[in-house]
Amino acid sequence: MTKSKNGLLLLLLSVILLSLSFFSVKIGEVALSSIDILDALLGRVADNPTVEFIVNSRLNRTVVAVLAGGALAVSGLILQVFFRNPLAGPGVLGISSGAALGVAVVLLGGVIVNSVSGYTLTIFAGVSGALLVLFLLLMMSRYIYQMVTLLVIGLMLSYFSSALLNILFQWADTEATRAFVVWSLGSFEGLTTNEVGIFTLVILSMLGLSFVLVKPLNALALGPEYATSLGINLRSVRFRMILITGVLTA
């Protein structure tokens, strides 16, 4: 009975997600009919590039929004199970702040984001910042057994990252500061189809790898001693968890 309820709930949520995604493409400053959207998706509006551009722009925005939300949800779930605390998450543990600090080092350093090299460097910096904070947390978790204390340390790392960010603001020029402020406001707009394709490939790859952690995390939920007794390599699980959650969050 429980499995059937879970199946119905999953089906209902999937329908809601698809419906909201469809309306995200349909609704905007320019009204589009359902037929226009289907024709654009099937490549049958070559004679109307305006409609094709609008649909592709909204579709890219919708795909990125759905995948970004899913990435944060999965990374939060993994962290909650690993640290055995429902409050654990990328934001609470300071991982998101670490990613923002990594990007700030690049943008406030005067790197032009519009270039291909600048765009790639920004992504790499965000991932590096997230992985660094998560690595520090895992190192401290070896010596701190109280998960509440570890959460407090995560908050401290978040505030420490914010402090470093303010220092970078003092050194940066006006143009670099404006670039970071615009980036920090957040937007799903402006991504090309190729960039969305790369983003989708990376997120889906990490989500696929997260399924490898299902059994080890289920065992860890009962305690590290229980997981070790089942022959689970905790060091390997910790490394994979760092990689997956760090990339998904960044």
Coordinates of C-alpha atoms in Angstrom, one line a residue:
M1 CA 0.0 0.0 0.0
T2 CA 2.9 2.3 0.8
K3 CA 4.6 1.7 -2.5
S4 CA 1.4 2.4 -4.4
K5 CA 0.9 5.7 -2.6
N6 CA 4.5 6.6 -3.3
G7 CA 4.0 5.7 -6.9
L8 CA 0.8 7.9 -7.2
L9 CA 2.6 10.8 -5.4
L10 CA 5.5 10.5 -7.8
L11 CA 3.1 10.5 -10.8
L12 CA 1.2 13.5 -9.5
L13 CA 4.4 15.5 -8.9
S14 CA 5.7 14.6 -12.4
V15 CA 2.5 15.8 -13.9
I16 CA 2.7 19.1 -12.0
L17 CA 6.3 19.6 -13.0
L18 CA 5.5 19.0 -16.7
S19 CA 2.5 21.3 -16.5
L20 CA 4.5 24.1 -14.9
S21 CA 7.3 23.6 -17.4
F22 CA 4.9 23.9 -20.3
F23 CA 3.3 27.1 -18.9
S24 CA 6.8 28.5 -18.3
V25 CA 7.4 28.2 -22.1
K26 CA 4.0 29.4 -23.0
I27 CA 3.5 32.4 -20.7
G28 CA 5.5 35.6 -21.2
E29 CA 5.5 39.1 -22.7
V30 CA 4.7 37.5 -26.1
A31 CA 1.7 35.2 -26.0
L32 CA 2.3 31.8 -27.7
S33 CA -0.3 29.2 -28.6
S34 CA 0.3 25.5 -27.8
I35 CA 0.5 24.8 -31.5
D36 CA 3.3 27.3 -31.9
I37 CA 5.2 25.7 -29.1
L38 CA 4.8 22.2 -30.5
D39 CA 5.8 23.3 -34.0
A40 CA 8.9 25.0 -32.6
L41 CA 9.9 21.9 -30.6
L42 CA 9.4 19.8 -33.7
G43 CA 11.4 22.2 -35.9
R44 CA 8.5 23.2 -38.1
V45 CA 8.7 27.0 -37.7
A46 CA 11.8 27.7 -39.8
D47 CA 9.8 30.4 -41.6
N48 CA 9.1 32.2 -38.3
P49 CA 12.5 32.7 -36.6
T50 CA 10.9 35.1 -34.0
V51 CA 8.7 32.4 -32.6
E52 CA 11.5 29.8 -32.7
F53 CA 13.8 32.2 -30.8
I54 CA 11.2 32.9 -28.1
V55 CA 10.4 29.3 -27.6
N56 CA 14.1 28.2 -27.5
S57 CA 14.9 31.0 -25.0
R58 CA 12.1 30.1 -22.7
L59 CA 12.8 26.4 -23.1
N60 CA 16.4 26.9 -22.1
R61 CA 15.4 28.9 -19.1
T62 CA 12.9 26.2 -18.0
V63 CA 15.4 23.4 -18.4
V64 CA 18.1 25.2 -16.4
A65 CA 15.6 26.1 -13.7
V66 CA 14.3 22.5 -13.3
L67 CA 17.8 21.0 -13.3
A68 CA 19.2 23.5 -10.9
G69 CA 16.4 23.0 -8.4
G70 CA 16.8 19.2 -8.7
A71 CA 20.5 19.4 -8.2
L72 CA 20.2 21.4 -5.0
A73 CA 17.4 19.1 -3.7
V74 CA 19.5 16.0 -4.3
S75 CA 22.7 17.5 -2.9
G76 CA 20.7 18.5 0.2
L77 CA 19.3 15.0 0.6
I78 CA 22.8 13.5 0.4
L79 CA 24.2 15.9 3.0
Q80 CA 21.3 15.3 5.3
V81 CA 21.7 11.5 5.2
F82 CA 25.5 11.7 5.5
F83 CA 25.6 14.1 8.4
R84 CA 22.4 12.5 9.9
N85 CA 20.8 15.8 10.4
P86 CA 17.6 17.2 8.7
L87 CA 19.0 20.7 8.9
A88 CA 22.1 19.9 6.8
G89 CA 22.2 21.4 3.4
P90 CA 24.3 23.4 0.9
G91 CA 23.2 26.7 2.3
V92 CA 23.3 25.9 6.0
L93 CA 26.7 24.2 5.8
G94 CA 28.3 27.1 3.9
I95 CA 28.8 25.2 0.6
S96 CA 26.8 27.7 -1.4
S97 CA 28.8 30.5 0.2
G98 CA 32.0 28.8 -0.8
A99 CA 30.9 28.5 -4.4
A100 CA 30.0 32.2 -4.4
L101 CA 33.4 33.1 -2.9
G102 CA 35.1 31.1 -5.6
V103 CA 33.2 33.0 -8.3
A104 CA 33.9 36.3 -6.5
V105 CA 37.6 35.7 -6.7
V106 CA 37.3 35.4 -10.5
L107 CA 34.8 38.2 -11.2
L108 CA 36.2 40.7 -8.8
G109 CA 39.7 39.9 -10.2
G110 CA 38.6 41.4 -13.5
V111 CA 37.9 38.3 -15.6
I112 CA 35.5 38.9 -18.5
V113 CA 32.7 36.4 -18.1
N114 CA 31.3 36.9 -21.6
S115 CA 34.4 35.2 -23.1
V116 CA 34.6 31.4 -23.3
S117 CA 37.6 31.2 -21.1
G118 CA 36.0 33.5 -18.5
Y119 CA 32.8 31.5 -18.5
T120 CA 34.8 28.3 -18.0
L121 CA 36.9 29.8 -15.3
T122 CA 33.9 31.0 -13.5
I123 CA 32.3 27.5 -13.4
F124 CA 35.6 26.0 -12.3
A125 CA 36.0 28.6 -9.5
G126 CA 32.5 28.0 -8.2
V127 CA 33.0 24.2 -8.1
S128 CA 36.4 24.6 -6.4
G129 CA 34.9 26.9 -3.7
A130 CA 32.1 24.5 -3.0
L131 CA 34.5 21.5 -2.8
L132 CA 36.9 23.4 -0.5
V133 CA 34.2 24.2 2.1
L134 CA 32.8 20.6 1.9
F135 CA 36.3 19.2 2.3
L136 CA 36.9 21.3 5.4
L137 CA 33.6 20.1 6.9
L138 CA 34.5 16.5 6.3
M139 CA 37.9 16.9 7.8
M140 CA 36.3 18.4 10.9
S141 CA 33.7 15.7 11.1
R142 CA 36.5 13.2 11.9
Y143 CA 37.1 15.0 15.2
I144 CA 33.7 16.4 16.0
Y145 CA 31.0 13.9 16.6
Q146 CA 28.1 16.2 17.5
M147 CA 26.3 17.0 14.3
V148 CA 24.8 20.2 15.8
T149 CA 28.3 21.5 16.4
L150 CA 29.2 20.7 12.8
L151 CA 26.3 22.6 11.6
V152 CA 27.4 25.6 13.7
I153 CA 30.9 25.3 12.1
G154 CA 29.2 25.3 8.7
L155 CA 27.5 28.6 9.5
M156 CA 30.8 30.0 10.7
L157 CA 32.4 29.0 7.4
S158 CA 29.5 30.7 5.6
Y159 CA 30.0 34.0 7.6
F160 CA 33.8 33.7 7.1
S161 CA 33.2 33.4 3.3
S162 CA 31.0 36.5 3.4
A163 CA 33.7 38.4 5.3
L164 CA 36.3 37.5 2.7
L165 CA 33.9 38.5 0.0
N166 CA 33.6 42.0 1.6
I167 CA 37.3 42.3 1.6
L168 CA 37.4 41.5 -2.1
F169 CA 34.8 44.2 -2.7
Q170 CA 37.1 46.8 -1.1
W171 CA 39.9 45.9 -3.6
A172 CA 37.8 45.5 -6.7
D173 CA 37.1 48.3 -9.2
T174 CA 33.6 49.5 -10.0
E175 CA 33.1 47.5 -13.2
A176 CA 34.2 44.2 -11.5
T177 CA 31.9 44.9 -8.5
R178 CA 29.0 45.6 -10.8
A179 CA 29.6 42.3 -12.7
F180 CA 29.6 40.3 -9.5
V181 CA 26.5 42.1 -8.1
V182 CA 24.6 41.3 -11.4
W183 CA 25.8 37.7 -11.2
S184 CA 24.8 37.3 -7.5
L185 CA 21.2 38.5 -8.3
G186 CA 20.8 35.3 -10.2
S187 CA 19.0 34.6 -13.5
F188 CA 18.2 31.7 -15.8
E189 CA 18.3 33.9 -18.9
G190 CA 21.0 34.4 -21.5
L191 CA 22.2 30.8 -21.8
T192 CA 22.7 29.4 -25.3
T193 CA 21.5 26.0 -26.4
N194 CA 25.1 24.7 -26.4
E195 CA 25.7 25.9 -22.8
V196 CA 22.4 24.4 -21.7
G197 CA 23.4 21.2 -23.3
I198 CA 26.7 21.1 -21.3
F199 CA 24.9 22.1 -18.1
T200 CA 22.3 19.3 -18.6
L201 CA 25.0 16.7 -19.3
V202 CA 26.9 17.6 -16.1
I203 CA 23.9 17.7 -13.9
L204 CA 22.4 14.4 -15.3
S205 CA 25.8 12.7 -14.9
M206 CA 26.1 13.8 -11.2
L207 CA 22.5 12.8 -10.6
G208 CA 23.2 9.4 -12.1
L209 CA 26.3 9.0 -10.0
S210 CA 24.2 9.9 -6.9
F211 CA 22.3 6.6 -7.3
V212 CA 25.6 4.8 -6.5
L213 CA 25.4 6.3 -3.0
V214 CA 22.0 5.0 -2.2
K215 CA 23.0 1.8 -0.5
P216 CA 26.0 3.2 1.4
L217 CA 24.0 6.2 2.6
N218 CA 21.2 3.9 3.8
A219 CA 23.7 2.0 5.8
L220 CA 25.3 5.2 7.1
A221 CA 21.9 6.3 8.3
L222 CA 22.2 3.6 10.9
G223 CA 25.7 4.7 12.0
P224 CA 29.3 4.4 10.6
E225 CA 30.0 1.3 12.7
Y226 CA 27.0 -0.5 11.1
A227 CA 28.1 0.6 7.6
T228 CA 31.7 -0.6 8.2
S229 CA 30.4 -4.0 9.4
L230 CA 28.7 -4.4 6.0
G231 CA 32.0 -3.9 4.3
I232 CA 31.4 -0.3 3.1
N233 CA 34.5 1.7 2.4
L234 CA 33.7 5.0 4.2
R235 CA 36.7 6.8 2.6
S236 CA 35.4 6.0 -0.9
V237 CA 31.9 7.0 0.0
R238 CA 33.2 10.3 1.5
F239 CA 35.1 11.1 -1.7
R240 CA 32.2 10.4 -4.0
M241 CA 29.9 12.4 -1.7
I242 CA 32.3 15.4 -1.9
L243 CA 32.5 15.2 -5.7
I244 CA 28.8 14.8 -6.3
T245 CA 27.4 17.3 -3.8
G246 CA 30.1 19.9 -4.6
V247 CA 29.5 19.8 -8.3
L248 CA 25.7 19.8 -7.9
T249 CA 25.7 22.7 -5.5
A250 CA 28.1 24.8 -7.6

